[in-house]
XYZ file of C-alpha atoms in Angstrom:
575
model
C 55.266 -3.937 -10.510
C 55.917 -0.598 -9.018
C 55.031 0.755 -12.329
C 52.175 -1.461 -13.045
C 50.792 -0.717 -9.629
C 51.212 3.005 -10.014
C 49.574 2.882 -13.501
C 46.843 0.611 -12.695
C 45.805 2.470 -9.648
C 45.941 6.070 -11.694
C 43.765 4.745 -14.278
C 41.025 3.530 -11.600
C 41.663 7.009 -10.419
C 40.943 8.655 -13.392
C 38.558 6.761 -14.327
C 36.296 6.361 -11.171
C 36.925 10.337 -11.059
C 35.836 10.995 -14.535
C 33.031 8.364 -13.934
C 31.607 10.192 -10.867
C 32.590 13.736 -12.029
C 31.239 13.916 -15.459
C 27.574 12.755 -14.535
C 27.923 14.552 -11.263
C 28.537 17.880 -13.093
C 25.642 17.336 -15.727
C 23.323 16.277 -12.912
C 24.189 19.255 -10.839
C 24.165 21.717 -14.081
C 20.754 20.698 -15.031
C 19.634 21.059 -11.213
C 20.664 24.818 -11.026
C 19.541 25.363 -14.361
C 16.142 24.210 -13.725
C 16.188 25.786 -10.167
C 16.881 28.760 -11.375
C 14.262 28.758 -14.280
C 11.727 27.701 -11.837
C 12.642 30.463 -9.525
C 12.272 33.137 -12.212
C 9.034 31.362 -13.232
C 7.857 31.824 -9.680
C 8.974 35.243 -9.457
C 7.014 36.289 -12.313
C 3.930 34.275 -11.236
C 4.271 36.391 -8.181
C 4.175 39.574 -9.582
C 0.778 38.062 -11.625
C -0.707 37.192 -8.695
C -0.028 40.220 -6.551
C -1.542 42.148 -9.876
C -4.294 39.779 -9.964
C -5.330 40.369 -6.402
C -5.323 43.891 -6.188
C -7.349 43.966 -9.725
C -10.004 41.995 -7.693
C -10.128 44.934 -5.108
C -10.238 47.311 -7.489
C -13.168 45.673 -9.188
C -14.867 44.758 -5.763
C -14.530 48.604 -4.662
C -15.788 49.710 -8.202
C -18.958 47.295 -8.142
C -19.880 48.650 -4.635
C -20.304 52.187 -6.237
C -23.203 50.661 -8.120
C -24.710 48.056 -5.875
C -24.201 49.326 -2.298
C -27.255 51.218 -1.013
C -27.319 53.344 1.999
C -29.880 53.871 4.482
C -31.734 56.236 2.312
C -31.494 53.854 -0.712
C -29.147 55.770 -2.777
C -25.772 54.554 -4.252
C -22.539 56.272 -4.346
C -23.024 56.834 -8.273
C -26.443 58.990 -7.142
C -24.095 61.173 -4.812
C -21.603 61.613 -7.153
C -24.076 62.912 -9.872
C -25.683 65.269 -6.778
C -22.552 66.662 -6.500
C -21.935 67.216 -10.204
C -25.543 68.810 -10.894
C -27.213 70.156 -7.785
C -26.883 73.278 -5.960
C -28.809 72.338 -2.808
C -26.408 72.916 0.034
C -28.069 70.327 2.048
C -27.941 67.563 -0.511
C -24.546 68.193 -1.461
C -23.562 67.830 2.238
C -25.279 64.800 2.633
C -23.637 63.555 -0.593
C -19.942 64.767 0.495
C -20.344 62.717 3.978
C -21.634 59.458 2.042
C -18.919 59.602 -0.256
C -16.371 60.133 2.550
C -17.885 57.316 4.601
C -17.611 55.111 1.811
C -14.135 55.816 1.072
C -13.301 55.615 4.716
C -14.898 52.102 4.888
C -13.128 50.643 2.015
C -9.685 51.864 2.855
C -10.239 50.096 6.443
C -11.255 46.810 4.448
C -8.580 46.994 1.927
C -5.536 48.038 4.229
C -2.877 46.684 1.479
C -4.169 49.505 -0.773
C -1.821 52.634 -0.677
C -4.746 54.981 -1.619
C -8.380 55.205 -2.535
C -9.351 58.324 -4.428
C -12.902 59.510 -5.736
C -13.119 62.330 -8.264
C -16.398 63.908 -9.392
C -16.498 65.853 -12.196
C -17.492 68.873 -10.340
C -13.760 68.804 -9.358
C -14.269 67.609 -5.774
C -11.804 64.685 -4.549
C -12.258 62.138 -1.871
C -9.383 60.306 -0.901
C -8.256 58.019 1.864
C -4.784 60.015 2.390
C -4.138 63.671 2.209
C -4.061 65.375 -0.857
C -1.745 68.530 -1.679
C -1.816 68.330 -5.244
C -4.898 67.881 -7.462
C -2.839 66.056 -10.311
C -6.037 66.321 -12.266
C -5.748 69.694 -12.676
C -2.306 69.239 -14.045
C -1.323 69.208 -17.761
C 0.287 66.070 -17.425
C -3.144 64.480 -16.151
C -4.813 65.450 -19.661
C -2.865 63.388 -21.335
C -3.988 59.994 -19.680
C -7.456 61.232 -18.549
C -7.916 61.406 -22.200
C -7.066 57.727 -22.560
C -9.619 56.554 -20.032
C -12.917 57.956 -21.992
C -12.351 55.407 -24.950
C -12.100 52.347 -22.216
C -15.792 52.283 -21.741
C -15.090 51.386 -17.802
C -12.282 49.320 -18.504
C -9.135 49.494 -16.344
C -6.449 52.141 -17.125
C -3.036 51.256 -15.475
C -0.386 53.734 -15.044
C 3.014 53.888 -13.170
C 4.247 56.804 -11.323
C 7.935 57.062 -9.574
C 6.392 59.217 -6.698
C 3.039 60.020 -5.215
C 1.868 62.800 -7.325
C -0.660 63.934 -4.894
C 1.694 64.735 -2.454
C 4.939 65.303 -4.254
C 6.682 62.799 -2.007
C 9.527 60.799 -3.580
C 8.505 57.807 -2.185
C 7.189 55.481 -2.727
C 6.565 54.560 -6.393
C 3.209 53.993 -7.065
C 0.904 51.654 -9.725
C -2.461 53.175 -10.368
C -5.621 51.432 -11.297
C -8.206 54.045 -12.770
C -11.585 53.623 -14.501
C -14.403 56.116 -15.331
C -17.591 55.970 -13.439
C -20.832 55.286 -14.908
C -18.943 55.795 -18.440
C -22.236 54.990 -20.568
C -24.507 57.455 -19.219
C -23.740 60.446 -17.260
C -19.456 60.244 -16.777
C -20.138 60.619 -13.135
C -16.268 60.859 -12.459
C -13.321 58.618 -11.829
C -11.850 56.132 -9.307
C -8.308 55.374 -8.506
C -6.749 52.921 -6.176
C -3.053 53.286 -5.746
C -0.647 50.417 -4.821
C 2.886 50.400 -3.731
C 5.102 49.173 -6.372
C 7.177 47.389 -3.788
C 4.169 45.325 -3.015
C 3.592 44.281 -6.586
C 7.210 43.687 -7.304
C 8.324 42.268 -4.145
C 9.074 38.681 -5.761
C 11.490 39.953 -8.513
C 13.362 42.476 -6.127
C 15.959 40.144 -5.760
C 16.780 39.719 -9.495
C 20.051 40.845 -11.269
C 18.571 43.636 -13.260
C 21.801 44.078 -15.272
C 20.492 40.861 -17.362
C 16.982 41.138 -17.009
C 13.737 42.949 -18.345
C 10.702 43.089 -16.668
C 7.396 44.575 -18.644
C 3.613 44.757 -17.487
C 1.183 45.184 -20.128
C -2.595 46.159 -20.442
C -5.154 44.277 -22.300
C -4.239 46.336 -25.522
C -0.803 45.138 -25.225
C 0.578 48.518 -24.224
C 3.091 48.263 -21.698
C 2.576 50.893 -18.666
C 5.647 49.536 -16.616
C 9.159 48.570 -18.015
C 12.170 47.591 -15.558
C 15.630 47.586 -17.468
C 18.682 48.579 -16.222
C 20.935 48.642 -19.550
C 18.998 49.901 -22.656
C 21.628 47.888 -24.534
C 20.025 44.792 -23.381
C 16.559 45.696 -24.162
C 15.147 42.577 -25.572
C 13.848 42.890 -29.284
C 12.817 40.384 -32.086
C 16.492 40.143 -33.356
C 17.997 39.056 -30.095
C 15.189 37.029 -28.196
C 17.153 34.232 -28.866
C 19.799 34.970 -26.233
C 16.842 35.424 -23.480
C 14.477 33.247 -21.396
C 11.227 34.681 -21.478
C 8.699 34.142 -19.012
C 4.970 35.412 -19.514
C 1.937 35.149 -16.944
C -1.436 36.506 -17.698
C -3.892 37.424 -14.605
C -6.955 35.190 -14.560
C -9.338 38.023 -16.000
C -6.761 38.282 -18.748
C -6.291 42.243 -17.976
C -2.338 42.354 -17.567
C 0.138 40.593 -18.853
C 3.505 39.955 -16.887
C 6.532 39.420 -19.123
C 10.066 38.937 -17.572
C 12.834 38.326 -19.931
C 16.464 37.198 -18.580
C 19.639 36.669 -20.454
C 21.019 33.077 -20.819
C 24.497 34.747 -19.709
C 22.867 35.571 -16.524
C 21.378 32.298 -16.208
C 24.313 30.020 -17.111
C 26.977 32.087 -15.167
C 26.613 30.068 -12.373
C 26.912 26.540 -14.106
C 30.057 28.049 -15.799
C 31.385 28.744 -12.396
C 30.547 25.203 -11.293
C 32.310 23.826 -14.378
C 35.627 26.013 -13.868
C 35.326 24.641 -9.853
C 35.317 21.066 -11.031
C 38.078 21.486 -13.400
C 40.299 22.699 -11.015
C 39.209 20.299 -8.367
C 39.709 17.384 -10.609
C 43.531 18.990 -11.642
C 44.276 19.268 -7.822
C 43.026 15.563 -7.219
C 44.767 14.015 -9.983
C 48.091 15.939 -9.287
C 47.759 14.688 -5.584
C 46.777 11.270 -6.547
C 50.081 11.079 -8.836
C 52.412 12.053 -5.715
C 50.316 9.810 -3.352
C 50.225 6.725 -5.318
C 53.856 7.030 -6.110
C 54.970 7.109 -2.701
C 52.359 4.436 -1.645
C 53.580 2.094 -4.188
C 57.161 2.073 -2.875
C 56.212 1.673 0.481
C 53.953 -1.147 -0.402
C 56.374 -3.208 -3.027
C 59.506 -2.927 -0.898
C 58.257 -5.163 1.590
C 56.418 -7.568 -1.004
C 59.371 -8.197 -2.569
C 61.261 -9.394 0.743
C 58.290 -11.302 1.513
C 58.351 -13.083 -1.905
C 61.895 -13.912 -1.292
C 61.409 -15.294 2.128
C 58.405 -17.547 0.959
C 60.170 -18.617 -1.647
C 62.503 -20.195 0.385
C 59.797 -22.407 2.680
C 59.433 -26.020 2.558
C 56.870 -28.583 3.738
C 58.304 -28.274 7.040
C 55.906 -25.788 9.464
C 58.450 -23.124 10.204
C 58.455 -19.545 10.761
C 59.013 -17.505 7.575
C 62.662 -16.283 7.326
C 61.820 -12.530 6.794
C 63.713 -9.801 8.175
C 61.771 -7.395 10.165
C 64.036 -4.556 9.799
C 61.355 -1.524 10.683
C 59.639 -3.892 13.351
C 56.409 -4.231 11.219
C 53.890 -5.819 13.233
C 52.454 -6.716 9.972
C 55.194 -8.891 9.042
C 54.681 -10.916 12.349
C 50.783 -11.013 11.821
C 51.727 -12.573 8.164
C 53.903 -15.315 9.844
C 51.051 -16.275 12.086
C 48.234 -15.741 9.833
C 49.898 -18.504 7.485
C 49.816 -21.200 9.986
C 46.608 -20.337 11.034
C 45.264 -20.444 7.407
C 46.564 -23.707 6.968
C 44.919 -24.900 10.025
C 41.708 -23.648 8.696
C 42.236 -24.931 5.298
C 42.621 -28.503 6.475
C 39.435 -28.292 8.677
C 37.489 -26.430 5.895
C 38.411 -28.917 3.461
C 37.534 -31.863 5.645
C 33.770 -30.118 6.351
C 33.315 -29.522 2.662
C 34.085 -32.933 1.737
C 31.751 -34.047 4.677
C 28.986 -31.766 3.493
C 29.387 -32.922 -0.102
C 29.319 -36.615 1.060
C 25.822 -35.594 2.875
C 24.745 -33.463 -0.195
C 25.342 -36.573 -2.726
C 23.783 -39.228 -0.112
C 21.067 -36.823 0.238
C 20.588 -36.232 -3.703
C 20.825 -40.085 -4.329
C 18.278 -40.682 -1.475
C 15.987 -37.891 -3.366
C 16.648 -39.538 -6.851
C 15.503 -42.882 -5.344
C 12.216 -41.257 -3.951
C 11.188 -39.430 -7.175
C 11.711 -42.308 -9.420
C 9.587 -44.799 -7.078
C 7.138 -46.407 -9.168
C 4.693 -46.036 -6.650
C 5.021 -42.362 -6.667
C 5.141 -41.949 -10.539
C 2.508 -44.279 -10.909
C 0.385 -42.045 -8.926
C 1.116 -39.145 -10.486
C 0.587 -41.156 -14.203
C -2.645 -42.324 -12.605
C -3.879 -38.498 -12.222
C -2.876 -37.576 -15.384
C -4.629 -40.461 -16.952
C -7.826 -39.771 -15.230
C -7.470 -36.216 -16.038
C -6.854 -37.083 -20.007
C -10.166 -39.456 -19.807
C -11.933 -36.184 -18.827
C -10.252 -33.961 -21.284
C -9.098 -31.670 -18.552
C -5.930 -30.341 -20.540
C -5.526 -27.300 -18.533
C -4.900 -29.448 -14.966
C -2.723 -32.087 -17.166
C -0.579 -29.153 -18.347
C -0.056 -27.537 -14.784
C 0.769 -31.051 -13.168
C 3.200 -32.056 -16.037
C 4.927 -28.637 -15.486
C 4.950 -28.776 -11.721
C 6.201 -32.391 -12.058
C 8.870 -31.412 -14.557
C 10.219 -28.388 -12.134
C 9.949 -30.659 -9.459
C 12.114 -33.354 -10.782
C 14.538 -31.034 -12.312
C 15.373 -28.889 -9.286
C 15.726 -31.929 -6.925
C 17.896 -33.765 -9.178
C 20.320 -30.776 -9.881
C 23.865 -30.855 -8.030
C 25.067 -27.618 -9.362
C 24.734 -26.070 -5.680
C 24.439 -27.589 -2.400
C 22.288 -24.177 -1.000
C 19.435 -22.208 -2.180
C 17.265 -19.484 -0.903
C 14.122 -20.268 1.393
C 11.903 -18.424 -1.540
C 12.921 -20.974 -3.982
C 12.677 -24.117 -1.396
C 9.118 -22.716 -0.685
C 8.325 -22.754 -4.580
C 9.431 -26.260 -4.943
C 7.583 -27.325 -1.762
C 4.430 -25.515 -3.429
C 4.800 -27.345 -6.646
C 5.244 -30.758 -4.600
C 2.063 -30.028 -2.542
C 0.163 -29.273 -5.658
C 1.091 -32.359 -7.319
C -0.082 -34.073 -3.920
C -3.278 -32.263 -4.013
C -3.939 -33.618 -7.632
C -3.972 -36.745 -5.963
C -5.463 -36.577 -2.354
C -7.892 -33.746 -3.804
C -10.188 -32.606 -1.100
C -8.442 -34.849 1.722
C -5.379 -32.434 1.599
C -5.067 -28.690 2.488
C -2.179 -26.648 2.872
C -1.137 -22.988 3.539
C 2.027 -21.037 3.629
C 2.570 -17.845 6.260
C 6.258 -16.567 6.078
C 7.879 -13.074 6.537
C 8.784 -11.574 3.193
C 12.011 -10.536 4.774
C 13.135 -14.578 4.990
C 13.014 -14.801 1.258
C 16.428 -14.529 1.046
C 17.688 -16.766 3.863
C 20.412 -19.677 2.839
C 19.032 -22.946 3.320
C 20.433 -26.420 1.917
C 18.545 -27.647 -0.918
C 15.627 -29.995 -0.462
C 14.901 -28.698 3.241
C 10.971 -28.169 3.369
C 9.852 -30.815 1.079
C 11.167 -33.814 3.208
C 9.494 -32.585 6.226
C 6.016 -32.144 4.067
C 6.698 -35.712 2.487
C 6.829 -36.762 6.157
C 3.383 -35.463 7.107
C 1.685 -36.923 4.193
C 3.246 -40.330 4.843
C 2.380 -40.683 8.518
C -0.263 -37.572 9.140
C -3.324 -39.166 7.306
C -5.759 -40.798 9.556
C -9.102 -42.449 7.801
C -10.720 -40.251 5.658
C -10.262 -37.120 7.698
C -8.925 -34.140 5.636
C -4.780 -33.515 6.106
C -3.982 -29.579 6.658
C -0.463 -28.932 6.589
C 0.650 -25.108 7.650
C 4.220 -23.946 6.931
C 4.995 -20.924 8.823
C 8.147 -18.677 9.119
C 9.047 -15.525 11.153
C 11.868 -12.950 11.897
C 12.448 -12.703 15.774
C 15.318 -10.146 16.163
C 18.240 -11.659 14.967
C 17.104 -14.983 14.561
C 14.470 -16.724 12.205
C 12.124 -19.437 12.812
C 10.625 -22.058 10.391
C 7.836 -24.682 11.294
C 6.052 -27.489 9.633
C 3.127 -28.802 11.234
C 0.205 -30.961 10.127
C -3.066 -31.900 12.071
C -2.817 -35.588 11.654
C -2.253 -38.594 13.895
C 1.069 -37.287 15.301
C 3.675 -38.973 16.451
C 2.993 -41.861 18.917
C 4.255 -41.587 22.508
C 6.622 -44.400 21.890
C 8.278 -43.516 18.633
C 8.549 -39.904 19.508
C 11.758 -40.478 22.055
C 13.674 -42.971 19.544
C 12.995 -40.095 16.856
C 14.604 -37.449 19.265
C 17.469 -39.820 20.107
C 18.640 -40.626 16.690
C 18.360 -37.196 15.484
C 20.921 -36.198 18.534
C 23.225 -39.083 17.683
C 23.560 -38.332 14.111
C 24.037 -34.529 14.522
C 26.833 -35.802 17.400
C 28.519 -37.837 15.202
C 28.852 -34.793 12.742
C 31.451 -33.518 15.112
C 33.636 -36.557 15.208
C 33.515 -36.588 11.115
C 32.117 -40.116 11.360
C 29.555 -41.833 9.103
C 26.204 -41.694 10.469
C 23.420 -43.913 10.005
C 20.255 -42.622 8.189
C 16.998 -42.094 9.285
C 14.875 -43.085 6.687
C 11.339 -41.470 6.982
C 9.757 -39.070 4.629
C 12.150 -39.397 1.564
C 15.369 -37.277 2.547
C 14.788 -38.129 6.466
C 14.577 -35.772 9.437
C 18.272 -36.497 10.249
C 19.653 -35.724 6.728
C 17.789 -32.544 6.656
C 18.933 -31.281 10.083
C 22.634 -32.302 9.788
C 22.872 -30.206 6.470
C 21.422 -27.431 8.544
C 23.560 -27.846 11.229
C 26.742 -27.732 8.729
C 25.455 -24.259 7.287
C 24.670 -22.742 10.626
C 27.869 -23.828 11.888
C 26.269 -25.083 15.197
C 23.740 -22.118 15.382
C 20.650 -24.573 14.542
C 17.907 -24.909 17.258
C 15.292 -27.440 16.614
C 12.167 -28.945 18.246
C 9.946 -32.233 17.217
C 6.855 -33.026 18.923
C 3.391 -33.171 19.099
C 0.549 -30.403 18.802
C -1.681 -29.732 21.992
C -4.829 -30.774 19.972
C -3.484 -33.032 17.460
C -1.000 -33.567 14.638
C 2.945 -33.157 14.797
C 5.398 -30.175 14.403
C 8.839 -29.863 13.475
C 10.235 -26.170 14.272
C 13.875 -24.929 13.453
C 15.494 -21.465 14.208
C 18.837 -20.208 13.462
C 20.991 -16.756 12.945
C 19.832 -15.049 10.210
C 22.365 -15.297 7.119
C 21.318 -14.249 3.826
C 22.654 -15.068 0.403
C-alpha cells in the first residue's frame, strides 16, 4: 500500500506539474516573444514618428520662405536674391536684418531643432547658433551639395557624428537640407539640424550587437546605418535569421528599417526554458523524498487502525487503538465514529421521512394532473383551437402540457433549482391562460442570482394553482405575481394574487394547520394532509422545512387592497 500510495501521488504530481508547466511555458514564451516583437515595432515606430515630426517642421520653415511677407510686402526669397545680386548697401543691410529675424523667430518657435541655417549663394550664412567653420566651403561639402541640385527642392538627408559648423564632437546630427527656389534663380539652401539622440531615443535601449537600424530616403538610399558588428549585417542570404520591422513616414519621405537577430529575441525564451527545466527537476526530486517520508508516516497508523477496527463488534465501545505517540487524531477518530453513527441514524430517518413526503406529493400530483376535469379542460381548449385551425397554439399547448406532465411525474430527484421551478410554473400558467384567456394575467420578477437556489420539486405550481382555485371573483381578471429577491444572505419568495383572498374565518385555520403539520415533522409522526391547491400548502412548506434545516420563515395572509399572498424566506443554499 505504501508503494501504491507513493507511486500514485508521484504520478499525480508529475501529471499535474507537466500539465501546468508545459502550457504555462508556451503561454509565457508566446507572451515574451509577442511583447518583445511589439516593443521592437514600437521602437522603430518611434523613430519614424520623430522623423515625420521633424520633417513637418522643416517643411513649415521652408514654406515660410515663400509665403511669409514682411511689412514691406517682401518674402525671404526676395531678400536672399537681394544678397545674391544687389550691391546697394542699404538694401543688403535690410535683407540681412530680415533674414536674421526670420531665423530667430523660427528658432524660438521650433525649440526642439538644434540649428536652423540659411545659406545664400553669395556666401552669406544666417544661423540660429554660432558658426566657426563654413562647411559649405569645405571639399566634403561639394560632394553632397552637388547631390541637392537634382532633387529640385526635395529634401536631402545626411548624418554627421559631430557638429561640423563648430568642430564639436557632440552632439551627433541629422541634417535636412533643400535648395531654395531651385527652379528659378537658385537662391541658396536651407538646413535644419536635429540631435540624433532626439530621433533615436526610442531605440537607444536596444542591444545593437544583434540589431541593425537603417534610415533610407525616398530614393532608397541609406543615409544612416547603425550596426555594431559588420559580420551580422543583414543581406539577402541571411535575412531569414532576422526579424525585420519597416515604418515609413506619413509623407513617404523616409523609411526606418530595424532588423534584429532571432537569437537576440529568443534568448530570454531559452533562459526561461532552462529555468523551467531546472525548477521541475528540483521540484520532482523534492517530491520523491517528501512523499516517501509522508507515505511512511500515514500508512503505519492506518495499519494499526485497521487492525483495531477489525476487532470491533456491534457493541458500542471505544476502539482498541494503541495511541503510543499520544496522537490526538486517534482519539478523535474514536469519538468521530460514535458521532458518525448517531448522525447516520438521524439522517437515515430524515431521508426516509423526506422520501415519504416526496412520494406522497408525487402521488397527489399524479392525481391532480390526471384529474379528468383538468385534462378535459385542456382537451377542450385544444379541440376549440383545432376547429379554428390554429395549429401554432395547439403545438404550444401540447408541448407545454407534455413538459408539465413529464416534469411533475419524474421521481429521479427530490430537489431542483428555482430556475426550473419557474419554468414549470410558467408553462402551467400558459396552459391556464389558454383556458381563462383575458381573465388571467401573471408576471415574474425574480433576481437572476436566485436561479440556482435549491428548492423541492413542485414548490411554486401548487401555490399558483391555489390562487386559481380560490382567487377568481365573478368576471374580474385575476392577476398572479411571483416575485423574489436576495436580502443579505437570505432569499425571499412571494406568490400573490388580487383575487378574493382568504376569509377571516379560514385564515386562522390555515395557519394553525400549517403549524401543526410542521411540528409533527420534529416528532417523525405521520401528519395530516391539508388538501387545497393540488399538493397543498402544508406539503410544500414541510418539504421546504426539511431542505432548509429549520431555517424556513413563512407568512400567509391577505394583501392590503385585495387578494392573498404566501411569502417564504430562508438562508441561501445553491445547487
